[in-house]
Amino acid sequence: MKLALNNISMKFDDITAVDNLTVTINEGELVCLLGPSGCGKSTTLFMLAGLYKPSSGKLYFGEKLVNDIEPEDRGIGMVFQNYALYPHLSVLKNIMFPLKMAKVPKKEAEERAIEMAKLVQIEHLLDRKPKQLSGGQQQRVAIARALVKKPNLLLLDEPLSNLDARLRLEMREEIRRIQQEVGITTIFVTHDQEEAMSISDRILLMKDGKYQQYSPPQDMYDFPENAFVGMFMGSPPLNMIPVMLNEGSITIKDTEQSFPNPLTINQALSSSNEALLGVRAEDWTIAKDTSEIRLTALVELVERIGRDTLLSATIGRHSIRALVDPEFTIQPGDAVDLTIRNDRFHLFDAKTEANLGLKNE
Ligand SMILES: Nc1ncnc2c1ncn2[C@@H]1O[C@H](COP(=O)(O)OP(=O)(O)OP(=O)(O)O)[C@@H](O)[C@H]1O
Ligand SMILES: [Mg+2]
């Protein structure tokens, strides 16, 4: 089912939890709602679930306006962080519960519950009680229960945050597999950008209740529309260096260091000649003789992490972090000339934080 949020806002007294959000979610896609704590992710999900009624705006499921439709009439399945299983019921009875409420005959309900248990691979656990299950198994039960009524929309609110790191990785792949097998439109709330990157068709990134960007994960990483998006996606975070934009060149603020600007500046978005140069740690590399971009950095710390070497350095008085090939032997105290791979950098307006560079196709 396709969803549309048109100018949706949610106000609690003086707090605007969701501020004029407009977005369309395609049928069959898995969309992650991503953003820092308090940005309005759960509130958005609860409006989709019908647990909150938007203060303003229109919510459509397919062509149908659902603002006034009760949660139980929306055809949704929901999974929460804390599983919310019934402790005194067996796994089978937990999964059957929504069907029992809907007065589905017992035999049919049992068959459908077993079918769901197979889908989430817990058919060997049907007689156990929730407390006899691991966190990952409990979450599988919760997913089976959410899907047993064959909803048109699956809503998940931080479903993996109670699991340890390894189980999280396993379960996120499982959720993606189950979602694709069923083909159900799914909204998945998380504050973990890596989790969002790994499982979604698209990510909706929010901040302070406001839309920031809605893109496929790789686009969000490669083409952040503003500085917040650039900083939020990726680890270590995007390096941000204050610069001055002059005709055809970029000068690092408070230094004499500059280089020719290969990007076309979108003047409509530019409020002054002050900008932030955004460079991913992995896009720095040691300059060659032919490099047009060449910035001298003073190395403060050298850490070997896995395949790469992470340099903490300063350009002028601005701190940066760079992941470079360990073939270079670099010591703290060295001055190294860095360049930026394939002009892979961004320029953000210093005031509005909008990305000023036109997308390199
Ligand atoms: N029922 C409520 N009454 C008053 N304020 C609320 C209510 N629910 C949420 N808020 C406020 O609305 C804002 C958004 O909250 P929300 O729970 O949607 O954030 P979130 O993105 O899900 O955060 P988290 O990652 O911490 O779960 C917060 O400032 C929160 O304090
Ligand atoms: Mg939340």
mmCIF file of C-alpha atoms and ligand atoms in Angstrom:
data_model
loop_
_atom_site.group_PDB
_atom_site.id
_atom_site.type_symbol
_atom_site.label_atom_id
_atom_site.label_comp_id
_atom_site.label_asym_id
_atom_site.label_seq_id
_atom_site.Cartn_x
_atom_site.Cartn_y
_atom_site.Cartn_z
ATOM 1 C CA MET A 1 0.000 0.000 0.000
ATOM 2 C CA LYS A 2 1.175 3.475 -0.912
ATOM 3 C CA LEU A 3 1.154 6.119 1.825
ATOM 4 C CA ALA A 4 1.058 9.882 1.669
ATOM 5 C CA LEU A 5 1.658 12.372 4.452
ATOM 6 C CA ASN A 6 0.554 15.816 3.325
ATOM 7 C CA ASN A 7 1.659 18.740 5.509
ATOM 8 C CA ILE A 8 1.347 16.636 8.650
ATOM 9 C CA SER A 9 1.976 18.342 11.992
ATOM 10 C CA MET A 10 1.606 17.081 15.547
ATOM 11 C CA LYS A 11 1.551 19.510 18.426
ATOM 12 C CA PHE A 12 1.567 18.641 22.132
ATOM 13 C CA ASP A 13 0.704 21.901 23.931
ATOM 14 C CA ASP A 14 3.712 24.107 23.128
ATOM 15 C CA ILE A 15 5.860 21.351 21.576
ATOM 16 C CA THR A 16 5.708 20.776 17.834
ATOM 17 C CA ALA A 17 6.819 17.142 17.652
ATOM 18 C CA VAL A 18 6.262 16.892 13.888
ATOM 19 C CA ASP A 19 6.360 20.033 11.799
ATOM 20 C CA ASN A 20 4.656 20.144 8.409
ATOM 21 C CA LEU A 21 5.923 16.856 7.037
ATOM 22 C CA THR A 22 5.160 15.942 3.441
ATOM 23 C CA VAL A 23 6.327 12.637 2.039
ATOM 24 C CA THR A 24 5.078 9.786 -0.148
ATOM 25 C CA ILE A 25 5.985 6.179 0.581
ATOM 26 C CA ASN A 26 5.859 3.731 -2.295
ATOM 27 C CA GLU A 27 4.059 0.411 -2.180
ATOM 28 C CA GLY A 28 6.250 -2.444 -0.982
ATOM 29 C CA GLU A 29 9.161 -0.297 0.149
ATOM 30 C CA LEU A 30 10.950 -0.380 3.471
ATOM 31 C CA VAL A 31 11.430 3.186 4.675
ATOM 32 C CA CYS A 32 13.501 4.049 7.736
ATOM 33 C CA LEU A 33 12.521 7.051 9.819
ATOM 34 C CA LEU A 34 15.873 8.227 11.059
ATOM 35 C CA GLY A 35 17.054 11.061 13.269
ATOM 36 C CA PRO A 36 18.311 11.972 16.727
ATOM 37 C CA SER A 37 16.348 11.361 19.910
ATOM 38 C CA GLY A 38 13.268 13.564 20.125
ATOM 39 C CA CYS A 39 13.132 14.419 16.406
ATOM 40 C CA GLY A 40 9.595 13.057 16.030
ATOM 41 C CA LYS A 41 10.102 9.541 14.672
ATOM 42 C CA SER A 42 7.812 7.723 17.081
ATOM 43 C CA THR A 43 5.224 10.481 16.876
ATOM 44 C CA THR A 44 5.154 10.079 13.083
ATOM 45 C CA LEU A 45 4.788 6.312 13.445
ATOM 46 C CA PHE A 46 2.000 6.694 16.015
ATOM 47 C CA MET A 47 0.107 8.969 13.634
ATOM 48 C CA LEU A 48 0.390 6.301 10.933
ATOM 49 C CA ALA A 49 -0.842 3.734 13.460
ATOM 50 C CA GLY A 50 -3.776 5.953 14.412
ATOM 51 C CA LEU A 51 -2.668 6.193 18.049
ATOM 52 C CA TYR A 52 -2.241 9.960 17.564
ATOM 53 C CA LYS A 53 -4.419 12.125 15.394
ATOM 54 C CA PRO A 54 -2.425 14.760 13.455
ATOM 55 C CA SER A 55 -3.014 18.353 14.646
ATOM 56 C CA SER A 56 -3.091 19.316 10.979
ATOM 57 C CA GLY A 57 -2.473 17.834 7.567
ATOM 58 C CA LYS A 58 -3.806 14.828 5.723
ATOM 59 C CA LEU A 59 -2.787 11.218 5.896
ATOM 60 C CA TYR A 60 -3.619 8.860 3.022
ATOM 61 C CA PHE A 61 -3.412 5.074 2.812
ATOM 62 C CA GLY A 62 -3.652 4.504 -0.921
ATOM 63 C CA GLU A 63 -6.362 6.956 -2.034
ATOM 64 C CA LYS A 64 -8.150 6.806 1.292
ATOM 65 C CA LEU A 65 -7.995 9.646 3.818
ATOM 66 C CA VAL A 66 -7.377 7.932 7.174
ATOM 67 C CA ASN A 67 -7.091 10.806 9.669
ATOM 68 C CA ASP A 68 -10.299 9.713 11.401
ATOM 69 C CA ILE A 69 -9.932 5.950 10.988
ATOM 70 C CA GLU A 70 -9.419 4.010 14.226
ATOM 71 C CA PRO A 71 -6.162 2.030 14.673
ATOM 72 C CA GLU A 72 -7.911 -1.361 14.490
ATOM 73 C CA ASP A 73 -9.521 -0.424 11.181
ATOM 74 C CA ARG A 74 -6.301 0.668 9.473
ATOM 75 C CA GLY A 75 -4.952 -2.777 8.510
ATOM 76 C CA ILE A 76 -1.591 -2.287 10.168
ATOM 77 C CA GLY A 77 0.772 -4.493 12.149
ATOM 78 C CA MET A 78 3.013 -2.945 14.748
ATOM 79 C CA VAL A 79 6.171 -4.045 16.569
ATOM 80 C CA PHE A 80 7.655 -2.170 19.505
ATOM 81 C CA GLN A 81 11.087 -2.048 21.073
ATOM 82 C CA ASN A 82 10.009 -4.036 24.147
ATOM 83 C CA TYR A 83 8.210 -6.797 22.150
ATOM 84 C CA ALA A 84 5.061 -6.452 24.302
ATOM 85 C CA LEU A 85 4.321 -10.181 24.252
ATOM 86 C CA TYR A 86 1.752 -11.692 26.622
ATOM 87 C CA PRO A 87 3.943 -13.443 29.238
ATOM 88 C CA HIS A 88 1.383 -16.069 30.289
ATOM 89 C CA LEU A 89 0.606 -17.185 26.715
ATOM 90 C CA SER A 90 2.635 -19.638 24.645
ATOM 91 C CA VAL A 91 4.362 -18.488 21.461
ATOM 92 C CA LEU A 92 1.580 -20.045 19.388
ATOM 93 C CA LYS A 93 -1.137 -18.315 21.428
ATOM 94 C CA ASN A 94 0.727 -14.996 21.262
ATOM 95 C CA ILE A 95 0.818 -15.173 17.486
ATOM 96 C CA MET A 96 -2.824 -16.297 17.320
ATOM 97 C CA PHE A 97 -3.992 -13.514 19.624
ATOM 98 C CA PRO A 98 -4.949 -10.897 16.990
ATOM 99 C CA LEU A 99 -6.928 -13.550 15.094
ATOM 100 C CA LYS A 100 -8.727 -14.589 18.263
ATOM 101 C CA MET A 101 -9.718 -10.952 18.793
ATOM 102 C CA ALA A 102 -10.996 -10.881 15.214
ATOM 103 C CA LYS A 103 -13.031 -14.041 15.944
ATOM 104 C CA VAL A 104 -11.279 -16.131 13.317
ATOM 105 C CA PRO A 105 -12.202 -19.825 13.871
ATOM 106 C CA LYS A 106 -9.612 -21.579 16.037
ATOM 107 C CA LYS A 107 -8.405 -24.110 13.497
ATOM 108 C CA GLU A 108 -7.849 -21.487 10.811
ATOM 109 C CA ALA A 109 -6.189 -19.157 13.337
ATOM 110 C CA GLU A 110 -3.821 -21.926 14.360
ATOM 111 C CA GLU A 111 -2.905 -22.713 10.764
ATOM 112 C CA ARG A 112 -2.227 -19.078 9.992
ATOM 113 C CA ALA A 113 -0.153 -18.642 13.155
ATOM 114 C CA ILE A 114 1.955 -21.678 12.271
ATOM 115 C CA GLU A 115 2.460 -20.311 8.769
ATOM 116 C CA MET A 116 3.753 -17.042 10.284
ATOM 117 C CA ALA A 117 5.962 -18.935 12.758
ATOM 118 C CA LYS A 118 7.534 -20.686 9.758
ATOM 119 C CA LEU A 119 8.091 -17.374 8.005
ATOM 120 C CA VAL A 120 10.002 -15.997 10.987
ATOM 121 C CA GLN A 121 11.639 -19.398 11.671
ATOM 122 C CA ILE A 122 10.371 -20.136 15.159
ATOM 123 C CA GLU A 123 8.107 -23.111 14.428
ATOM 124 C CA HIS A 124 10.181 -25.215 16.846
ATOM 125 C CA LEU A 125 9.369 -22.841 19.743
ATOM 126 C CA LEU A 126 5.571 -22.757 19.569
ATOM 127 C CA ASP A 127 4.943 -24.245 23.031
ATOM 128 C CA ARG A 128 7.360 -22.026 24.927
ATOM 129 C CA LYS A 129 6.486 -18.977 26.995
ATOM 130 C CA PRO A 130 8.123 -15.632 26.098
ATOM 131 C CA LYS A 131 10.481 -15.692 29.085
ATOM 132 C CA GLN A 132 11.949 -18.966 27.793
ATOM 133 C CA LEU A 133 13.074 -17.196 24.602
ATOM 134 C CA SER A 134 16.080 -15.051 23.705
ATOM 135 C CA GLY A 135 15.539 -11.399 22.808
ATOM 136 C CA GLY A 136 15.891 -12.137 19.102
ATOM 137 C CA GLN A 137 13.379 -15.000 19.334
ATOM 138 C CA GLN A 138 10.925 -12.796 21.216
ATOM 139 C CA GLN A 139 11.226 -10.189 18.511
ATOM 140 C CA ARG A 140 10.485 -12.850 15.868
ATOM 141 C CA VAL A 141 7.304 -13.735 17.772
ATOM 142 C CA ALA A 142 6.338 -10.054 17.857
ATOM 143 C CA ILE A 143 6.893 -9.808 14.088
ATOM 144 C CA ALA A 144 4.842 -12.958 13.426
ATOM 145 C CA ARG A 145 2.042 -11.564 15.577
ATOM 146 C CA ALA A 146 2.161 -8.238 13.726
ATOM 147 C CA LEU A 147 1.900 -9.997 10.351
ATOM 148 C CA VAL A 148 -0.678 -12.684 11.147
ATOM 149 C CA LYS A 149 -3.676 -10.570 10.130
ATOM 150 C CA LYS A 150 -2.003 -9.880 6.775
ATOM 151 C CA PRO A 151 -1.807 -6.113 7.247
ATOM 152 C CA ASN A 152 -1.092 -3.705 4.406
ATOM 153 C CA LEU A 153 1.442 -1.803 6.453
ATOM 154 C CA LEU A 154 4.038 -2.903 8.999
ATOM 155 C CA LEU A 155 5.238 -0.348 11.567
ATOM 156 C CA LEU A 156 8.341 -1.031 13.637
ATOM 157 C CA ASP A 157 9.553 1.309 16.400
ATOM 158 C CA GLU A 158 13.237 0.678 17.225
ATOM 159 C CA PRO A 159 12.607 -3.087 17.136
ATOM 160 C CA LEU A 160 16.250 -4.034 17.607
ATOM 161 C CA SER A 161 17.434 -1.655 20.299
ATOM 162 C CA ASN A 162 17.092 -4.184 23.143
ATOM 163 C CA LEU A 163 19.306 -6.705 21.377
ATOM 164 C CA ASP A 164 23.068 -7.058 21.649
ATOM 165 C CA ALA A 165 25.216 -5.922 18.730
ATOM 166 C CA ARG A 166 25.510 -9.293 16.997
ATOM 167 C CA LEU A 167 21.858 -10.156 17.273
ATOM 168 C CA ARG A 168 20.969 -6.712 15.937
ATOM 169 C CA LEU A 169 22.929 -7.400 12.777
ATOM 170 C CA GLU A 170 21.295 -10.797 12.372
ATOM 171 C CA MET A 171 17.779 -9.540 13.072
ATOM 172 C CA ARG A 172 17.985 -6.572 10.732
ATOM 173 C CA GLU A 173 18.816 -8.930 7.885
ATOM 174 C CA GLU A 174 15.941 -11.124 8.997
ATOM 175 C CA ILE A 175 13.508 -8.215 9.016
ATOM 176 C CA ARG A 176 14.592 -7.291 5.498
ATOM 177 C CA ARG A 177 14.184 -10.914 4.329
ATOM 178 C CA ILE A 178 10.721 -11.241 5.885
ATOM 179 C CA GLN A 179 9.654 -7.843 4.529
ATOM 180 C CA GLN A 180 10.739 -8.757 1.015
ATOM 181 C CA GLU A 181 9.175 -12.200 1.215
ATOM 182 C CA VAL A 182 5.815 -10.727 2.239
ATOM 183 C CA GLY A 183 6.262 -7.619 0.049
ATOM 184 C CA ILE A 184 4.704 -5.431 2.718
ATOM 185 C CA THR A 185 5.151 -1.650 2.879
ATOM 186 C CA THR A 186 7.159 -1.114 6.051
ATOM 187 C CA ILE A 187 8.149 1.852 8.187
ATOM 188 C CA PHE A 188 11.075 1.183 10.479
ATOM 189 C CA VAL A 189 12.073 3.715 13.134
ATOM 190 C CA THR A 190 15.706 3.847 14.192
ATOM 191 C CA HIS A 191 18.272 6.378 15.351
ATOM 192 C CA ASP A 192 21.117 4.215 14.041
ATOM 193 C CA GLN A 193 22.277 5.495 10.656
ATOM 194 C CA GLU A 194 24.158 2.328 9.853
ATOM 195 C CA GLU A 195 21.069 0.210 10.526
ATOM 196 C CA ALA A 196 19.031 2.522 8.301
ATOM 197 C CA MET A 197 21.668 2.439 5.543
ATOM 198 C CA SER A 198 21.747 -1.348 5.556
ATOM 199 C CA ILE A 199 18.072 -2.241 5.299
ATOM 200 C CA SER A 200 16.059 0.547 3.684
ATOM 201 C CA ASP A 201 14.897 1.352 0.208
ATOM 202 C CA ARG A 202 14.675 4.963 1.324
ATOM 203 C CA ILE A 203 15.519 6.892 4.447
ATOM 204 C CA LEU A 204 13.517 9.809 5.783
ATOM 205 C CA LEU A 205 15.840 11.867 7.951
ATOM 206 C CA MET A 206 14.256 14.259 10.457
ATOM 207 C CA LYS A 207 15.527 16.834 12.920
ATOM 208 C CA ASP A 208 13.429 18.782 15.436
ATOM 209 C CA GLY A 209 10.249 17.438 13.851
ATOM 210 C CA LYS A 210 11.275 18.728 10.439
ATOM 211 C CA TYR A 211 12.004 17.012 7.170
ATOM 212 C CA GLN A 212 15.700 16.998 6.258
ATOM 213 C CA GLN A 213 15.973 14.601 3.327
ATOM 214 C CA TYR A 214 14.177 11.616 1.806
ATOM 215 C CA SER A 215 16.418 9.524 -0.414
ATOM 216 C CA PRO A 216 17.758 6.064 -1.116
ATOM 217 C CA PRO A 217 20.518 5.398 1.458
ATOM 218 C CA GLN A 218 23.484 5.785 -0.868
ATOM 219 C CA ASP A 219 22.159 9.099 -2.228
ATOM 220 C CA MET A 220 21.745 10.382 1.280
ATOM 221 C CA TYR A 221 25.355 9.490 1.978
ATOM 222 C CA ASP A 222 26.756 10.810 -1.297
ATOM 223 C CA PHE A 223 24.519 13.844 -1.849
ATOM 224 C CA PRO A 224 23.445 15.297 1.505
ATOM 225 C CA GLU A 225 21.141 18.245 0.933
ATOM 226 C CA ASN A 226 22.400 20.072 3.996
ATOM 227 C CA ALA A 227 25.193 19.979 6.573
ATOM 228 C CA PHE A 228 23.071 18.155 9.159
ATOM 229 C CA VAL A 229 22.401 15.276 6.747
ATOM 230 C CA GLY A 230 26.083 15.122 5.848
ATOM 231 C CA MET A 231 27.116 14.993 9.499
ATOM 232 C CA PHE A 232 24.427 12.501 10.550
ATOM 233 C CA MET A 233 25.212 9.913 7.898
ATOM 234 C CA GLY A 234 28.505 8.067 8.200
ATOM 235 C CA SER A 235 31.105 7.381 10.828
ATOM 236 C CA PRO A 236 33.457 9.043 11.554
ATOM 237 C CA PRO A 237 31.256 12.049 10.804
ATOM 238 C CA LEU A 238 31.819 14.268 7.799
ATOM 239 C CA ASN A 239 34.749 16.625 8.371
ATOM 240 C CA MET A 240 33.538 20.226 8.301
ATOM 241 C CA ILE A 241 36.065 22.946 7.663
ATOM 242 C CA PRO A 242 35.140 26.642 7.484
ATOM 243 C CA VAL A 243 36.172 28.118 4.120
ATOM 244 C CA MET A 244 35.816 31.303 2.087
ATOM 245 C CA LEU A 245 34.536 31.029 -1.476
ATOM 246 C CA ASN A 246 36.267 33.376 -3.880
ATOM 247 C CA GLU A 247 36.016 33.480 -7.638
ATOM 248 C CA GLY A 248 36.923 29.969 -8.688
ATOM 249 C CA SER A 249 38.784 29.115 -5.523
ATOM 250 C CA ILE A 250 38.262 27.878 -1.998
ATOM 251 C CA THR A 251 40.385 29.192 0.875
ATOM 252 C CA ILE A 252 40.516 27.490 4.270
ATOM 253 C CA LYS A 253 39.428 30.097 6.801
ATOM 254 C CA ASP A 254 42.185 31.783 8.806
ATOM 255 C CA THR A 255 44.887 30.233 6.606
ATOM 256 C CA GLU A 256 46.665 31.005 3.344
ATOM 257 C CA GLN A 257 45.764 27.563 1.996
ATOM 258 C CA SER A 258 43.509 27.464 -1.037
ATOM 259 C CA PHE A 259 42.682 25.367 -4.074
ATOM 260 C CA PRO A 260 40.696 25.758 -7.313
ATOM 261 C CA ASN A 261 36.975 25.026 -6.984
ATOM 262 C CA PRO A 262 35.744 22.411 -9.459
ATOM 263 C CA LEU A 263 32.090 22.611 -8.258
ATOM 264 C CA THR A 264 29.444 24.894 -9.688
ATOM 265 C CA ILE A 265 27.982 26.944 -6.854
ATOM 266 C CA ASN A 266 24.218 27.216 -6.738
ATOM 267 C CA GLN A 267 24.090 30.986 -6.210
ATOM 268 C CA ALA A 268 20.392 30.881 -5.348
ATOM 269 C CA LEU A 269 21.252 29.005 -2.131
ATOM 270 C CA SER A 270 24.353 30.999 -1.258
ATOM 271 C CA SER A 271 23.933 33.674 1.431
ATOM 272 C CA SER A 272 27.544 34.890 1.584
ATOM 273 C CA ASN A 273 31.037 33.763 0.628
ATOM 274 C CA GLU A 274 31.402 31.826 3.873
ATOM 275 C CA ALA A 275 30.903 28.102 3.602
ATOM 276 C CA LEU A 276 31.728 24.761 5.176
ATOM 277 C CA LEU A 277 33.860 22.306 3.253
ATOM 278 C CA GLY A 278 32.540 18.797 3.948
ATOM 279 C CA VAL A 279 34.889 15.879 3.318
ATOM 280 C CA ARG A 280 34.355 12.249 4.307
ATOM 281 C CA ALA A 281 37.261 10.728 6.223
ATOM 282 C CA GLU A 282 37.696 8.095 3.499
ATOM 283 C CA ASP A 283 37.854 10.713 0.732
ATOM 284 C CA TRP A 284 41.080 12.270 1.968
ATOM 285 C CA THR A 285 44.203 10.766 0.523
ATOM 286 C CA ILE A 286 47.877 11.646 0.464
ATOM 287 C CA ALA A 287 48.492 14.206 -2.324
ATOM 288 C CA LYS A 288 50.462 13.291 -5.446
ATOM 289 C CA ASP A 289 52.667 15.711 -7.423
ATOM 290 C CA THR A 290 49.802 16.195 -9.872
ATOM 291 C CA SER A 291 47.066 16.836 -7.270
ATOM 292 C CA GLU A 292 45.267 20.151 -7.784
ATOM 293 C CA ILE A 293 43.857 20.088 -4.284
ATOM 294 C CA ARG A 294 46.656 20.092 -1.755
ATOM 295 C CA LEU A 295 46.175 20.983 1.876
ATOM 296 C CA THR A 296 48.910 20.727 4.447
ATOM 297 C CA ALA A 297 47.782 19.018 7.621
ATOM 298 C CA LEU A 298 49.663 18.616 10.870
ATOM 299 C CA VAL A 299 49.247 15.070 12.202
ATOM 300 C CA GLU A 300 48.407 14.735 15.895
ATOM 301 C CA LEU A 301 47.374 11.120 16.276
ATOM 302 C CA VAL A 302 47.770 7.986 14.168
ATOM 303 C CA GLU A 303 45.493 5.010 14.873
ATOM 304 C CA ARG A 304 45.468 1.738 13.013
ATOM 305 C CA ILE A 305 41.853 0.518 12.644
ATOM 306 C CA GLY A 306 41.345 -2.631 10.639
ATOM 307 C CA ARG A 307 42.433 -2.074 7.046
ATOM 308 C CA ASP A 308 42.929 1.678 7.403
ATOM 309 C CA THR A 309 44.951 4.203 9.284
ATOM 310 C CA LEU A 310 42.952 6.970 10.941
ATOM 311 C CA LEU A 311 44.772 10.282 11.174
ATOM 312 C CA SER A 312 43.651 13.020 13.508
ATOM 313 C CA ALA A 313 45.184 16.212 12.172
ATOM 314 C CA THR A 314 44.719 19.945 11.884
ATOM 315 C CA ILE A 315 44.552 22.172 8.828
ATOM 316 C CA GLY A 316 45.232 25.626 10.193
ATOM 317 C CA ARG A 317 43.378 25.408 13.501
ATOM 318 C CA HIS A 318 40.632 23.182 12.119
ATOM 319 C CA SER A 319 40.560 19.549 13.241
ATOM 320 C CA ILE A 320 40.015 16.803 10.695
ATOM 321 C CA ARG A 321 40.044 13.034 10.591
ATOM 322 C CA ALA A 322 41.292 11.124 7.575
ATOM 323 C CA LEU A 323 41.293 7.422 6.746
ATOM 324 C CA VAL A 324 44.396 6.722 4.688
ATOM 325 C CA ASP A 325 46.144 3.697 3.280
ATOM 326 C CA PRO A 326 48.463 2.107 5.878
ATOM 327 C CA GLU A 327 51.225 1.866 3.238
ATOM 328 C CA PHE A 328 52.110 5.451 4.190
ATOM 329 C CA THR A 329 54.212 5.595 7.319
ATOM 330 C CA ILE A 330 53.048 8.662 9.169
ATOM 331 C CA GLN A 331 53.959 9.745 12.667
ATOM 332 C CA PRO A 332 52.401 12.251 15.027
ATOM 333 C CA GLY A 333 54.084 15.610 14.390
ATOM 334 C CA ASP A 334 54.446 15.017 10.633
ATOM 335 C CA ALA A 335 53.122 17.549 8.150
ATOM 336 C CA VAL A 336 51.333 15.733 5.311
ATOM 337 C CA ASP A 337 49.859 17.081 2.100
ATOM 338 C CA LEU A 338 46.320 15.802 1.677
ATOM 339 C CA THR A 339 44.128 15.830 -1.387
ATOM 340 C CA ILE A 340 40.471 14.882 -1.902
ATOM 341 C CA ARG A 341 39.703 11.839 -4.025
ATOM 342 C CA ASN A 342 37.788 12.629 -7.245
ATOM 343 C CA ASP A 343 36.625 16.025 -5.960
ATOM 344 C CA ARG A 344 34.354 14.186 -3.560
ATOM 345 C CA PHE A 345 33.557 17.058 -1.242
ATOM 346 C CA HIS A 346 30.603 19.286 -0.439
ATOM 347 C CA LEU A 347 30.197 22.985 0.171
ATOM 348 C CA PHE A 348 27.505 24.003 2.626
ATOM 349 C CA ASP A 349 26.380 27.576 3.121
ATOM 350 C CA ALA A 350 27.788 28.698 6.490
ATOM 351 C CA LYS A 351 24.481 30.211 7.557
ATOM 352 C CA THR A 352 21.674 28.135 6.017
ATOM 353 C CA GLU A 353 23.767 24.936 5.829
ATOM 354 C CA ALA A 354 22.273 24.160 2.395
ATOM 355 C CA ASN A 355 24.469 22.135 0.043
ATOM 356 C CA LEU A 356 25.648 24.691 -2.535
ATOM 357 C CA GLY A 357 27.277 22.347 -4.994
ATOM 358 C CA LEU A 358 25.216 21.098 -7.881
ATOM 359 C CA LYS A 359 24.913 17.334 -7.951
ATOM 360 C CA ASN A 360 27.745 15.788 -9.981
ATOM 361 C CA GLU A 361 25.995 13.372 -12.315
HETATM 362 N N1 LIG B 1 2.605 12.457 24.422
HETATM 363 C C1 LIG B 1 3.455 13.487 24.394
HETATM 364 N N2 LIG B 1 3.222 14.621 25.068
HETATM 365 C C2 LIG B 1 4.070 15.673 25.030
HETATM 366 N N3 LIG B 1 5.186 15.692 24.297
HETATM 367 C C3 LIG B 1 5.489 14.594 23.584
HETATM 368 C C4 LIG B 1 4.644 13.428 23.600
HETATM 369 N N4 LIG B 1 5.202 12.486 22.798
HETATM 370 C C5 LIG B 1 6.325 13.041 22.315
HETATM 371 N N5 LIG B 1 6.511 14.283 22.790
HETATM 372 C C6 LIG B 1 7.626 15.200 22.443
HETATM 373 O O1 LIG B 1 7.685 15.298 21.038
HETATM 374 C C7 LIG B 1 9.024 15.260 20.567
HETATM 375 C C8 LIG B 1 9.204 14.082 19.624
HETATM 376 O O2 LIG B 1 9.089 12.878 20.359
HETATM 377 P P1 LIG B 1 9.225 11.447 19.688
HETATM 378 O O3 LIG B 1 8.912 10.441 20.749
HETATM 379 O O4 LIG B 1 8.401 11.393 18.456
HETATM 380 O O5 LIG B 1 10.766 11.407 19.335
HETATM 381 P P2 LIG B 1 11.654 10.218 18.742
HETATM 382 O O6 LIG B 1 12.294 10.739 17.498
HETATM 383 O O7 LIG B 1 10.858 8.978 18.632
HETATM 384 O O8 LIG B 1 12.781 10.075 19.866
HETATM 385 P P3 LIG B 1 13.528 8.757 20.437
HETATM 386 O O9 LIG B 1 14.626 8.428 19.454
HETATM 387 O O10 LIG B 1 14.104 9.251 21.737
HETATM 388 O O11 LIG B 1 12.526 7.667 20.606
HETATM 389 C C9 LIG B 1 9.886 15.221 21.804
HETATM 390 O O12 LIG B 1 10.266 16.530 22.109
HETATM 391 C C10 LIG B 1 8.954 14.656 22.865
HETATM 392 O O13 LIG B 1 9.351 15.089 24.132
HETATM 393 MG MG MG B 2 10.928 7.117 19.617
#
